[in-house]
Amino acid sequence: MYDLPEEYGSLVFNDSVMKEKLPKDIYKELQKTIKAGDELDINVANAVAHAMREWAVEKGATHFTHWFQPMTGITAEKHDSFISPEPGGKVIMKFSGKELVKGEPDASSFPSGGLRATFEARGYTAWDPTSYAFIKGNTLCIPTAFCSYSGEALDKKTPLLRSMEALDKQAKRILKLFGQETNRVTTTLGCEQEYFLIDKEMLEERPDLLFTGRTLFGAMPPKGQEMDDHYFGRIKQRVQDYMNDLNKELWALGIPAKTEHNEVAPGQHELAPVFESSNIAVDHNQLTMEMMKRVAKRHNLVCLLHEKPFEGINGSGKHNNWSLSTSEGENLLEPGDTPSHNARFLLFVTAVIKAVDEYQGLMRMSVASAGNDHRLGANEAPPAIVSIFLGDELTSVLNDIAEGKEHEDRGKTYMKIGASVLPPLSKDTTDRNRTSPFAFTGNKFEFRMVGSELSVSGPNIVLNTAVASVLDEFADYLEGPAAESEEAFNEAMAELIRKTMKEHSRIIFNGNGYDDSWIAEAEKRGLLNLKSLVDAMPQYISDKAVALFTKYGVYSESELKARYEIKLENYYKTINIEAMTMIEMAKRGITSFILDFEDELTDILTKKQTLGMDVTKTSEYALLTKVSDGASDMEVELAKLESDVAEAQAMPADTSEEVYEVAKDYREKVFEDMEDLRKTVDSLETIIPREYWKYPSYGEIIYSVH
């Protein structure tokens, strides 16, 4: 019988294991490194490595790897065995502190955006002791940062840790003003992961799913999601078996998988974990996506994590639930029941409002991808316009403070901020707004624009750094009055909130983000509407972005520009792969489907003509004409796509400016060509019988799992 409490974290070198395996003094020193950021002593590292190796070998591990997150968006690992040859042809199992703390994978073939030349291969991995080591298969995986020989960050973990440190420093300054001391303020994160499951046979018969993760052609079936019968519906047994297997894998790795259910679209599902420190949550989400795909294969299924696998039905997102907690476990975005906590809560919320408004372009950029371009603003996800949902009660409180009014609620009157009768704000006093990109949901903010396949590191780096910068400003403004008197501090805080809300209330929108009127309203407010990655990317290297990230040491200017180039290259390479796949499917597959059907119709018409019939008045003739016209349109559109792809491929891409122009060309020409070709082909699919159209249809794919 499966014993969940016993199995949970059984493959993790977690705190319980460390307490058991490490000498008390070593454990104590390691905790200083983990909790306070103290430098790790090599003697401590050696002791930890010895205990880690013994534990891992007991669990069946034969190898170790520095598990890291390069700028590919997925994880990477190079395995080394524990063996060390001994005289006489024997081996012993060894693992040193040096091997634990530092590794040296080849860095030449990872994306670097010009930070490293191909011939400069040296890169280093450095142990991140704040994220527990774990066993995957027969390998001990050690979470690490990844940097170049010259010290630039080549990964997604290092800047995240830097952003968390920046926010920790500034948040503690704010807490100190309220007389509160804490060892650490940590950003916490819960990632709701959406995904599709399809039968493995469907993937094998669809080159587009195989090469790109999404369908490039496909007409909608008679039934899609319009009956809303899949959402929270009974989970099919085959899917439930998959979920049960997946949960066991995740729980053994210490990943707190909590919620599972059917999502809106047929074949779509969701998994949500319990909140964790952002660094660990990002690691766990990367592992979750890997395990989702791996476990699916055991069940003869395929897990699709693309943001938009199917045209015409909902795509998949990853809701980024973000909050702030002290090392004592107190959530700083919890409204609280006391006036001082309430005032502190309002100050932190106001800081987030200002941060999101001031850096809305960076927020939008952080979730931009080729896949997410298909999803955002499609009445299934938030619009591409960044706005904040606060709910009526909290919006009313902040508006009244901004206007210097007394706040009236439920028959009670509440005075200005700092007064003892300031209202205790309850959680969940308003409905959720699923159309909002950034919604306050009781004691956290839910960033709903993140795409399913995306690493959540990037969005949280932007959010952490933006909020840190505002808290820095707030602390500078309030520290003088706080040193003067409590009354001066309260007055200054009230004035700060008032001023901030007047300047940044434009970002607050509690209405329907799907309504077309919101686009016009957002434009009046001066909010950005960056519809695609190409529109959003200049935000990444703007003077404002460079100043923000370099000030807090999150990115150097060169690291920032490198990521800018990498993201643009990934974008146009993705579209190029999709376009080339489309061309191949059209030429080698769909053209033959059409010709076979035309031959059949021609044979029928020839036979009827020999009988003296006027074939121009037959249904076969009308159908043949329709198919022939569609085929002609397809040939024209296919030729244009091939030509535009060839032109885009020939464009130089040696500088940042050239890389941007290539991405722009793919967006404005190739992407549009693909849309045109798809419409024609999808129309043909609806009139050509299934026995001729050899690719599995949408209906067959999305309803393939029984």
XYZ file of C-alpha atoms in Angstrom:
706
model
C 0.000 0.000 0.000
C 1.325 3.450 -0.939
C 2.271 5.448 2.163
C 2.228 9.095 1.045
C 3.753 10.684 4.191
C 6.530 8.093 4.118
C 7.212 8.477 0.393
C 6.960 12.265 0.259
C 10.434 13.730 -0.297
C 12.025 10.273 -0.163
C 14.298 11.195 -3.089
C 15.317 14.568 -1.655
C 18.343 15.419 0.472
C 16.112 17.704 2.527
C 16.352 19.246 5.966
C 15.210 16.074 7.747
C 17.862 14.001 5.988
C 20.539 16.611 6.699
C 19.665 16.622 10.393
C 19.992 12.853 10.450
C 23.122 12.492 8.305
C 25.221 15.549 9.205
C 27.142 16.235 12.419
C 25.361 18.915 14.468
C 28.047 21.553 13.979
C 28.147 20.952 10.212
C 24.361 21.119 9.998
C 24.372 24.389 11.935
C 26.989 25.949 9.649
C 25.122 24.813 6.540
C 21.912 26.400 7.833
C 23.742 29.701 8.217
C 24.641 29.508 4.538
C 21.099 28.615 3.516
C 19.195 31.077 5.698
C 21.576 33.990 6.087
C 23.594 33.698 2.897
C 26.911 33.147 4.709
C 29.869 31.884 2.651
C 30.227 28.101 2.605
C 33.368 26.736 4.248
C 35.151 23.980 2.273
C 35.241 21.728 5.342
C 31.471 22.017 5.612
C 31.191 21.283 1.887
C 33.311 18.134 2.244
C 31.176 16.873 5.120
C 27.959 17.586 3.236
C 29.305 15.910 0.080
C 30.252 12.768 2.044
C 26.810 12.515 3.656
C 25.042 13.312 0.384
C 26.952 10.628 -1.480
C 26.306 7.978 1.189
C 22.591 8.802 1.181
C 22.383 8.820 -2.628
C 24.199 5.483 -2.979
C 21.818 3.961 -0.418
C 19.006 5.089 -2.717
C 20.624 3.385 -5.726
C 22.414 6.368 -7.286
C 25.593 5.679 -9.227
C 26.122 9.141 -10.740
C 25.861 12.794 -9.831
C 25.158 15.854 -11.927
C 25.087 19.600 -11.548
C 21.491 20.266 -12.615
C 21.181 23.745 -14.097
C 18.894 25.950 -16.168
C 20.622 27.451 -19.204
C 18.917 30.045 -21.362
C 17.275 27.339 -23.469
C 14.293 27.457 -21.092
C 14.769 23.813 -20.085
C 17.223 22.091 -17.743
C 20.652 20.597 -18.487
C 22.819 17.985 -16.827
C 26.160 16.206 -17.338
C 26.475 12.930 -15.418
C 29.633 11.743 -13.634
C 29.854 8.487 -11.732
C 30.940 8.319 -8.110
C 33.642 5.757 -8.937
C 37.311 6.389 -8.289
C 39.756 3.673 -9.500
C 41.922 1.950 -6.893
C 45.030 -0.257 -7.270
C 44.224 -3.850 -8.144
C 41.430 -3.015 -10.546
C 38.962 -1.992 -7.849
C 36.967 1.209 -7.426
C 35.656 3.130 -4.456
C 32.770 5.581 -4.360
C 33.942 9.163 -3.803
C 32.369 12.599 -3.917
C 34.229 15.643 -2.615
C 33.175 19.049 -1.417
C 34.901 20.545 -4.438
C 32.800 18.393 -6.767
C 29.669 19.377 -4.863
C 30.328 23.104 -4.918
C 31.694 23.545 -8.445
C 31.344 21.858 -11.811
C 32.648 22.614 -15.285
C 30.251 21.749 -18.112
C 30.993 22.766 -21.687
C 29.396 26.191 -22.228
C 30.114 26.579 -25.938
C 26.843 25.301 -27.386
C 24.374 26.888 -25.004
C 22.697 30.164 -26.017
C 24.783 33.085 -24.769
C 23.671 36.051 -26.845
C 27.261 36.898 -27.625
C 28.526 36.570 -24.043
C 30.636 33.600 -25.134
C 32.172 32.705 -28.492
C 31.792 29.112 -29.669
C 35.513 28.437 -29.202
C 35.313 29.692 -25.597
C 33.946 26.562 -24.023
C 34.603 27.006 -20.328
C 31.595 27.466 -18.070
C 31.050 26.823 -14.386
C 28.195 25.495 -12.283
C 27.978 26.497 -8.618
C 25.912 24.688 -5.977
C 22.782 26.467 -4.809
C 22.404 25.219 -1.219
C 18.996 26.913 -0.882
C 17.470 24.301 -3.217
C 17.649 20.680 -2.072
C 19.541 18.031 -4.039
C 17.393 15.155 -5.313
C 17.659 11.794 -7.043
C 16.294 11.252 -10.541
C 16.717 7.740 -11.877
C 20.203 6.654 -10.811
C 21.579 10.186 -10.592
C 22.026 12.609 -7.703
C 20.958 16.001 -9.071
C 22.492 19.077 -7.453
C 20.704 22.366 -8.296
C 23.291 24.861 -9.463
C 23.826 28.278 -10.988
C 25.632 28.453 -14.340
C 28.088 31.166 -15.321
C 30.815 31.802 -17.882
C 34.571 31.793 -17.338
C 34.429 35.586 -17.134
C 31.611 35.572 -14.599
C 28.497 36.432 -16.654
C 25.311 34.580 -15.725
C 24.426 32.066 -18.444
C 21.320 30.733 -16.728
C 17.902 31.561 -15.334
C 18.660 30.782 -11.672
C 21.413 33.319 -10.984
C 19.415 36.460 -11.898
C 16.417 35.100 -9.974
C 18.515 34.710 -6.827
C 19.898 38.227 -7.347
C 16.384 39.658 -7.690
C 15.263 37.873 -4.535
C 18.220 39.345 -2.639
C 17.389 42.833 -3.911
C 13.786 42.501 -2.778
C 14.814 41.015 0.561
C 17.054 44.009 1.299
C 14.454 46.652 0.455
C 11.524 44.846 2.101
C 13.474 44.594 5.366
C 14.018 48.365 5.265
C 10.241 48.837 5.090
C 9.588 46.362 7.899
C 12.113 48.137 10.095
C 10.004 51.286 9.822
C 7.170 49.360 11.465
C 9.487 48.141 14.223
C 9.754 44.654 12.770
C 12.988 42.704 12.383
C 13.326 39.531 10.309
C 16.226 37.476 8.998
C 14.856 37.316 5.503
C 11.956 38.333 3.280
C 11.337 35.747 0.599
C 9.162 35.894 -2.471
C 6.861 32.890 -2.570
C 5.369 31.313 -5.635
C 2.704 28.827 -6.651
C 2.560 27.839 -10.345
C -0.738 26.494 -11.676
C 0.370 24.390 -14.640
C -2.046 23.742 -17.519
C -1.396 21.018 -20.107
C -2.997 18.791 -22.762
C -2.912 15.006 -22.966
C -3.288 13.218 -26.300
C -2.792 9.651 -27.442
C 0.782 8.925 -28.540
C -0.429 7.556 -31.885
C -1.824 10.987 -32.757
C 1.595 12.588 -32.326
C 3.256 10.008 -34.540
C 0.861 10.786 -37.390
C 1.143 14.581 -37.140
C 4.508 16.114 -38.179
C 3.414 19.500 -36.791
C 2.838 18.144 -33.287
C 6.068 16.165 -33.473
C 8.285 19.067 -34.576
C 6.570 22.120 -33.071
C 4.328 20.970 -30.215
C 1.246 22.506 -31.855
C -1.039 21.826 -34.796
C -0.242 24.057 -37.765
C -3.320 22.862 -39.665
C -6.648 21.611 -38.390
C -10.340 22.368 -38.808
C -12.523 22.535 -35.722
C -14.678 19.456 -35.012
C -18.479 19.766 -34.612
C -17.972 19.876 -30.844
C -15.243 21.816 -29.103
C -15.530 23.367 -25.637
C -18.789 25.260 -26.157
C -20.809 22.959 -23.853
C -18.433 23.636 -20.914
C -18.799 19.977 -19.993
C -15.101 19.228 -19.626
C -14.298 21.944 -17.077
C -14.093 20.352 -13.608
C -15.826 17.325 -15.110
C -15.259 13.707 -14.160
C -11.654 12.772 -14.843
C -11.374 9.882 -17.300
C -9.817 6.753 -15.835
C -6.834 6.787 -18.171
C -6.110 10.392 -17.254
C -6.644 9.669 -13.567
C -4.136 6.814 -13.765
C -1.655 9.225 -15.338
C -2.296 11.844 -12.646
C -1.865 9.268 -9.873
C 1.448 8.122 -11.346
C 2.595 11.720 -11.849
C 1.707 12.689 -8.283
C 3.796 9.865 -6.867
C 6.803 10.943 -8.932
C 6.403 14.570 -7.866
C 5.785 13.780 -4.194
C 8.916 11.597 -4.046
C 10.836 14.646 -5.322
C 9.331 16.830 -2.593
C 7.137 18.741 -5.043
C 3.901 19.602 -3.204
C 1.416 18.751 -5.977
C -1.941 19.636 -4.447
C -4.751 20.205 -6.950
C -5.689 18.415 -10.177
C -8.707 18.885 -12.427
C -10.003 19.037 -15.975
C -9.581 22.441 -17.593
C -11.872 24.197 -20.082
C -10.774 22.629 -23.378
C -11.283 18.932 -24.182
C -8.108 17.044 -23.315
C -6.826 19.910 -21.147
C -5.959 19.577 -17.451
C -4.288 21.462 -14.628
C -1.945 20.725 -11.738
C -1.352 23.216 -8.926
C 1.214 22.943 -6.106
C 1.390 24.467 -2.633
C 3.359 27.746 -2.350
C 7.144 27.614 -1.916
C 10.081 29.990 -1.982
C 10.349 31.346 -5.545
C 13.750 29.774 -6.190
C 12.554 26.326 -5.170
C 9.201 26.813 -6.924
C 10.989 27.598 -10.193
C 13.171 24.490 -9.835
C 10.114 22.404 -9.017
C 8.132 23.733 -11.955
C 10.954 22.769 -14.328
C 10.943 19.283 -12.799
C 7.147 19.121 -12.983
C 7.139 19.829 -16.718
C 9.824 17.189 -17.273
C 7.950 14.602 -15.225
C 4.651 15.403 -16.945
C 6.189 14.442 -20.280
C 8.105 11.454 -18.940
C 5.152 9.901 -17.091
C 2.861 10.439 -20.097
C 5.020 8.091 -22.189
C 4.417 5.262 -19.703
C 0.697 5.598 -20.347
C 1.105 5.766 -24.138
C 0.187 9.445 -23.918
C 1.860 12.691 -24.927
C 1.814 15.762 -22.682
C 1.606 18.986 -24.708
C 2.863 22.094 -22.914
C 2.654 24.469 -25.883
C 0.648 27.605 -25.141
C -1.676 27.006 -28.119
C -1.648 23.410 -29.388
C -5.041 23.734 -31.078
C -6.620 26.625 -32.952
C -10.155 27.492 -31.866
C -10.023 26.110 -28.329
C -8.350 27.404 -25.195
C -4.600 27.407 -24.927
C -2.609 26.694 -21.778
C -1.178 29.131 -19.273
C 0.739 28.967 -16.039
C -0.708 31.227 -13.364
C 2.117 32.779 -11.372
C 0.810 33.260 -7.819
C 3.281 35.615 -6.117
C 3.563 36.867 -2.563
C 6.058 37.994 0.108
C 6.813 36.183 3.362
C 9.177 36.706 6.266
C 11.475 33.975 7.540
C 9.005 33.612 10.413
C 6.289 32.630 7.933
C 4.283 35.867 7.924
C 2.665 36.773 4.589
C 3.208 40.500 3.999
C 0.299 40.629 1.553
C -2.140 39.323 4.161
C -4.441 42.253 5.042
C -4.201 41.530 8.780
C -6.504 42.389 11.681
C -4.540 45.147 13.390
C -4.115 48.784 12.300
C -0.327 48.575 12.048
C -0.418 45.431 9.948
C -3.202 46.911 7.861
C -1.159 50.037 7.148
C 1.874 47.924 6.327
C -0.235 45.804 3.971
C -1.537 48.894 2.157
C 2.008 50.197 1.757
C 3.250 46.939 0.203
C 0.208 46.697 -2.088
C 0.749 50.300 -3.192
C 4.379 49.475 -3.962
C 3.297 46.569 -6.174
C 0.776 48.801 -7.969
C 3.458 51.376 -8.740
C 5.967 48.717 -9.797
C 3.572 47.052 -12.243
C 2.495 50.404 -13.717
C 6.014 51.789 -14.097
C 7.375 48.569 -15.570
C 4.288 47.295 -17.416
C 6.323 46.983 -20.619
C 8.859 44.728 -18.904
C 6.057 42.675 -17.357
C 4.562 42.112 -20.802
C 7.970 41.343 -22.288
C 8.714 38.769 -19.590
C 5.893 36.494 -20.789
C 6.381 37.045 -24.531
C 7.072 34.016 -26.711
C 6.089 32.656 -30.099
C 3.583 30.348 -28.416
C 2.120 32.970 -26.101
C 1.542 35.326 -29.043
C -1.246 32.924 -30.096
C -2.820 32.888 -26.625
C -2.798 36.381 -25.120
C -5.862 38.426 -25.926
C -7.750 35.502 -27.433
C -10.679 35.520 -24.968
C -9.158 32.562 -23.143
C -6.326 34.355 -21.394
C -5.664 37.898 -20.240
C -5.299 40.620 -22.853
C -1.825 41.746 -23.902
C -2.504 44.982 -21.988
C -1.134 44.790 -18.443
C -3.570 45.900 -15.741
C -4.233 45.115 -12.072
C -7.443 43.786 -10.540
C -7.839 44.704 -6.857
C -11.529 44.108 -6.231
C -14.061 46.701 -5.196
C -13.278 46.904 -1.460
C -9.521 47.342 -1.694
C -9.846 49.693 -4.670
C -12.334 51.789 -2.676
C -10.031 51.984 0.352
C -7.045 53.062 -1.732
C -9.078 55.552 -3.756
C -10.427 57.140 -0.580
C -6.910 57.437 0.822
C -5.773 58.983 -2.454
C -8.561 61.547 -2.263
C -8.143 62.177 1.468
C -11.649 60.904 2.234
C -13.011 58.940 5.146
C -13.765 55.405 4.057
C -17.266 54.135 4.752
C -18.067 50.464 4.635
C -20.898 48.327 6.038
C -22.240 51.130 8.152
C -18.889 51.922 9.798
C -16.659 54.925 9.250
C -12.884 54.534 9.169
C -10.367 57.326 9.462
C -7.062 58.086 7.788
C -4.154 55.701 7.577
C -2.313 55.241 10.876
C -5.398 55.838 13.009
C -6.421 53.077 15.388
C -9.764 52.586 13.678
C -8.348 51.810 10.245
C -10.455 48.981 8.836
C -9.383 45.364 9.017
C -9.618 44.161 5.413
C -10.910 40.642 4.964
C -9.748 38.249 2.264
C -11.835 37.256 -0.737
C -14.403 40.008 -0.379
C -14.870 40.173 -4.129
C -15.284 37.861 -7.085
C -12.264 36.661 -9.077
C -11.521 38.315 -12.402
C -10.131 35.709 -14.794
C -9.677 38.337 -17.515
C -7.163 40.300 -15.463
C -3.452 39.867 -16.240
C -2.431 40.689 -12.661
C -5.061 40.107 -9.994
C -5.000 40.456 -6.209
C -6.630 37.305 -4.847
C -6.796 37.758 -1.077
C -3.175 37.461 0.045
C -1.219 37.199 -3.205
C -1.050 38.541 -6.741
C -1.808 36.184 -9.613
C 0.155 36.984 -12.780
C -2.013 35.186 -15.343
C -0.148 36.090 -18.540
C 2.601 33.470 -18.173
C 2.537 30.788 -20.866
C 2.399 27.079 -20.095
C 5.814 26.174 -21.507
C 7.686 29.199 -20.172
C 10.197 29.072 -17.331
C 8.692 31.201 -14.568
C 12.114 32.549 -13.678
C 11.917 35.475 -16.133
C 8.553 36.918 -15.032
C 9.565 36.690 -11.374
C 12.929 38.347 -11.993
C 11.100 41.334 -13.475
C 8.453 41.420 -10.746
C 10.943 41.049 -7.883
C 13.272 43.725 -9.225
C 10.497 46.194 -10.044
C 8.970 45.869 -6.562
C 12.423 46.126 -4.949
C 13.034 49.425 -6.746
C 9.756 50.908 -5.498
C 10.328 49.697 -1.927
C 13.750 51.332 -2.129
C 12.085 54.652 -3.068
C 9.485 54.238 -0.337
C 12.116 53.524 2.316
C 14.134 56.585 1.274
C 10.997 58.718 1.576
C 9.856 57.335 4.945
C 13.064 56.773 6.936
C 13.476 60.477 7.801
C 9.914 60.949 9.153
C 10.113 57.594 10.972
C 13.226 58.763 12.840
C 11.387 61.951 13.772
C 8.197 60.548 15.357
C 5.390 58.031 14.895
C 3.012 60.818 13.948
C 5.403 62.147 11.290
C 5.836 58.625 9.931
C 2.073 58.036 9.698
C 1.526 61.366 7.965
C 4.358 60.716 5.511
C 3.056 57.213 4.805
C -0.464 58.515 4.173
C 0.899 61.160 1.833
C 3.076 58.592 0.026
C 0.141 56.237 -0.564
C -2.035 59.161 -1.612
C 0.550 60.445 -4.107
C 1.341 56.979 -5.473
C -2.304 56.103 -6.040
C -2.980 59.384 -7.849
C -0.042 58.778 -10.171
C -0.576 55.060 -10.805
C -4.293 54.292 -10.418
C -4.548 54.066 -14.224
C -3.198 50.509 -14.024
C -6.156 49.374 -11.859
C -9.022 47.885 -13.856
C -11.699 45.714 -12.254
C -13.818 45.245 -15.373
C -13.984 42.777 -18.257
C -10.609 42.582 -19.978
C -12.193 40.751 -22.921
C -14.449 43.687 -23.789
C -13.307 45.613 -26.873
C -14.094 48.861 -25.069
C -11.213 48.129 -22.665
C -8.693 48.467 -25.509
C -9.892 52.010 -26.205
C -10.065 52.795 -22.485
C -6.529 51.478 -21.891
C -5.229 53.636 -24.712
C -6.829 56.706 -23.113
C -5.117 55.818 -19.843
C -1.763 55.602 -21.591
C -1.318 51.865 -21.013
C 0.799 49.852 -23.430
C -0.776 47.381 -25.842
C 2.166 45.274 -26.992
C 0.469 42.610 -29.082
C 3.452 40.431 -29.960
C 6.931 39.549 -28.769
C 8.402 41.756 -31.471
C 6.385 44.706 -30.128
C 7.448 43.973 -26.541
C 11.158 43.219 -26.917
C 12.481 46.821 -27.147
C 11.323 47.202 -23.538
C 14.065 44.762 -22.502
C 16.982 46.984 -23.509
C 15.411 50.390 -22.931
C 17.376 52.884 -20.832
C 14.775 52.390 -18.112
C 15.290 48.617 -18.031
C 19.071 48.867 -18.082
C 18.980 51.364 -15.202
C 16.654 49.132 -13.161
C 18.507 45.851 -13.524
C 22.026 47.224 -13.237
C 21.194 49.305 -10.154
C 20.184 46.201 -8.215
C 22.828 43.924 -9.718
C 20.277 41.577 -11.257
C 21.685 41.837 -14.786
C 24.700 43.632 -16.141
C 24.039 45.544 -19.335
C 25.804 42.841 -21.345
C 23.753 40.083 -19.661
C 20.578 41.994 -20.447
C 21.442 42.501 -24.106
C 22.427 38.851 -24.405
C 19.010 37.755 -23.192
C 17.394 40.199 -25.577
C 19.164 38.578 -28.522
C 18.498 35.041 -27.292
C 14.784 35.684 -26.900
C 14.519 37.193 -30.375
C 16.531 34.347 -31.909
C 14.367 31.755 -30.182
C 11.292 33.549 -31.515
C 12.257 33.621 -35.174
C 13.808 30.163 -35.091
C 10.541 28.823 -33.677
C 8.528 30.450 -36.458
C 11.051 29.204 -39.037
C 10.683 25.614 -37.807
C 6.902 25.975 -37.913
C 6.997 27.437 -41.418
C 9.306 24.708 -42.724
C 7.076 22.051 -41.152
C 4.031 23.659 -42.747
C 5.712 23.656 -46.150
C 6.670 19.996 -45.805
C 3.176 18.971 -44.693
C 1.584 20.910 -47.552
C 3.943 19.577 -50.216
C 4.419 15.972 -49.161
C 1.105 15.337 -47.467
C -1.799 17.654 -48.188
C -1.072 18.038 -51.910
C -1.229 14.255 -52.318
C -4.482 14.119 -50.320
C -6.006 16.657 -52.692
C -4.746 14.956 -55.852
C -6.038 11.551 -54.734
C -9.470 12.987 -54.077
C -9.476 14.941 -57.327
C -8.585 11.720 -59.187
C -11.538 9.969 -57.573
C -13.910 12.778 -58.515
C -12.533 12.914 -62.066
C -13.095 9.164 -62.503
C -16.700 9.532 -61.377
C -17.288 12.466 -63.711
C -15.715 10.614 -66.632
C -18.018 7.642 -66.086
C -21.066 9.899 -65.896
C -20.013 11.718 -69.026
C -19.793 8.419 -70.951
C -23.411 7.874 -69.980
C -24.306 11.155 -71.657
C -24.867 13.134 -68.484
C -24.180 16.867 -68.232
C -21.447 16.594 -65.590
C -21.307 20.379 -65.043
C -24.611 20.084 -63.186
C -23.492 17.300 -60.850
C -22.483 17.586 -57.198
C -19.151 15.938 -58.035
C -18.356 18.684 -60.521
C -19.219 21.406 -57.981
C -17.084 19.684 -55.368
C -14.192 19.192 -57.789
C -14.336 22.889 -58.698
C -14.319 23.877 -55.047
C -11.386 21.579 -54.240
C -9.487 22.693 -57.340
C -9.977 26.375 -56.508
C -8.823 25.760 -52.959
C -5.792 23.850 -54.204
C -4.900 26.730 -56.511
C -5.162 29.201 -53.640
C -3.005 26.890 -51.535
C -0.308 26.737 -54.205
C -0.165 30.543 -54.414
C -0.005 30.937 -50.627
C 2.536 28.134 -50.313
C 4.778 29.764 -52.896
C 4.580 33.086 -51.048
C 5.418 31.402 -47.753
C 8.424 29.640 -49.281
C 9.648 32.888 -50.821
C 9.282 34.911 -47.639
C 10.950 32.197 -45.554
C 13.892 32.123 -47.962
C 14.225 35.916 -47.752
C 14.072 35.856 -43.954
C 16.646 33.060 -43.754
C 19.016 35.114 -45.927
C 18.847 38.193 -43.715
C 22.004 38.968 -41.678
C 21.712 38.423 -37.917
C 25.111 39.433 -36.539
C 24.084 42.428 -34.431
C 21.243 43.101 -31.994
C 19.652 45.442 -34.517
C 19.822 42.815 -37.258
C 18.432 40.098 -34.979
C 15.455 42.338 -34.222
C 14.846 42.989 -37.926
C 14.892 39.260 -38.663
C 12.363 38.608 -35.899
C 10.217 41.476 -37.191
C 10.318 40.057 -40.723
C 9.219 36.631 -39.496
C 6.369 38.235 -37.545
C 5.119 40.593 -40.244
C 5.593 38.344 -43.279
C 6.177 34.671 -42.519
C 3.708 34.521 -39.620
C 0.998 36.189 -41.720
C 1.716 33.863 -44.662
C 1.274 30.890 -42.350
C -2.080 32.229 -41.139
C -3.300 32.648 -44.730
C -2.157 29.175 -45.771
C -3.751 27.636 -42.731
C -7.178 29.142 -43.446
C -7.174 27.717 -46.969
C -5.979 24.268 -45.930
C -8.402 24.062 -42.998
C -11.227 24.912 -45.373
C -10.136 22.097 -47.692
C -10.058 19.653 -44.785
C -13.775 20.244 -44.180
C -14.720 19.078 -47.688
C -12.249 16.266 -48.352
C -13.318 12.861 -46.932
C -11.361 11.411 -44.015
C -10.114 8.436 -46.038
C -8.206 10.855 -48.256
C -7.158 13.315 -45.528
C -4.570 11.109 -43.830
C -3.682 13.397 -40.941
C -5.722 12.793 -37.746
C -8.402 15.450 -37.360
C -8.871 17.779 -34.397
C -11.790 15.718 -33.201
C -9.697 12.553 -33.252
C -6.788 14.207 -31.455
C -8.523 16.108 -28.660
C -10.922 13.260 -27.914
C -8.269 10.548 -28.318
C -7.846 9.849 -24.606
C -10.622 7.571 -23.348
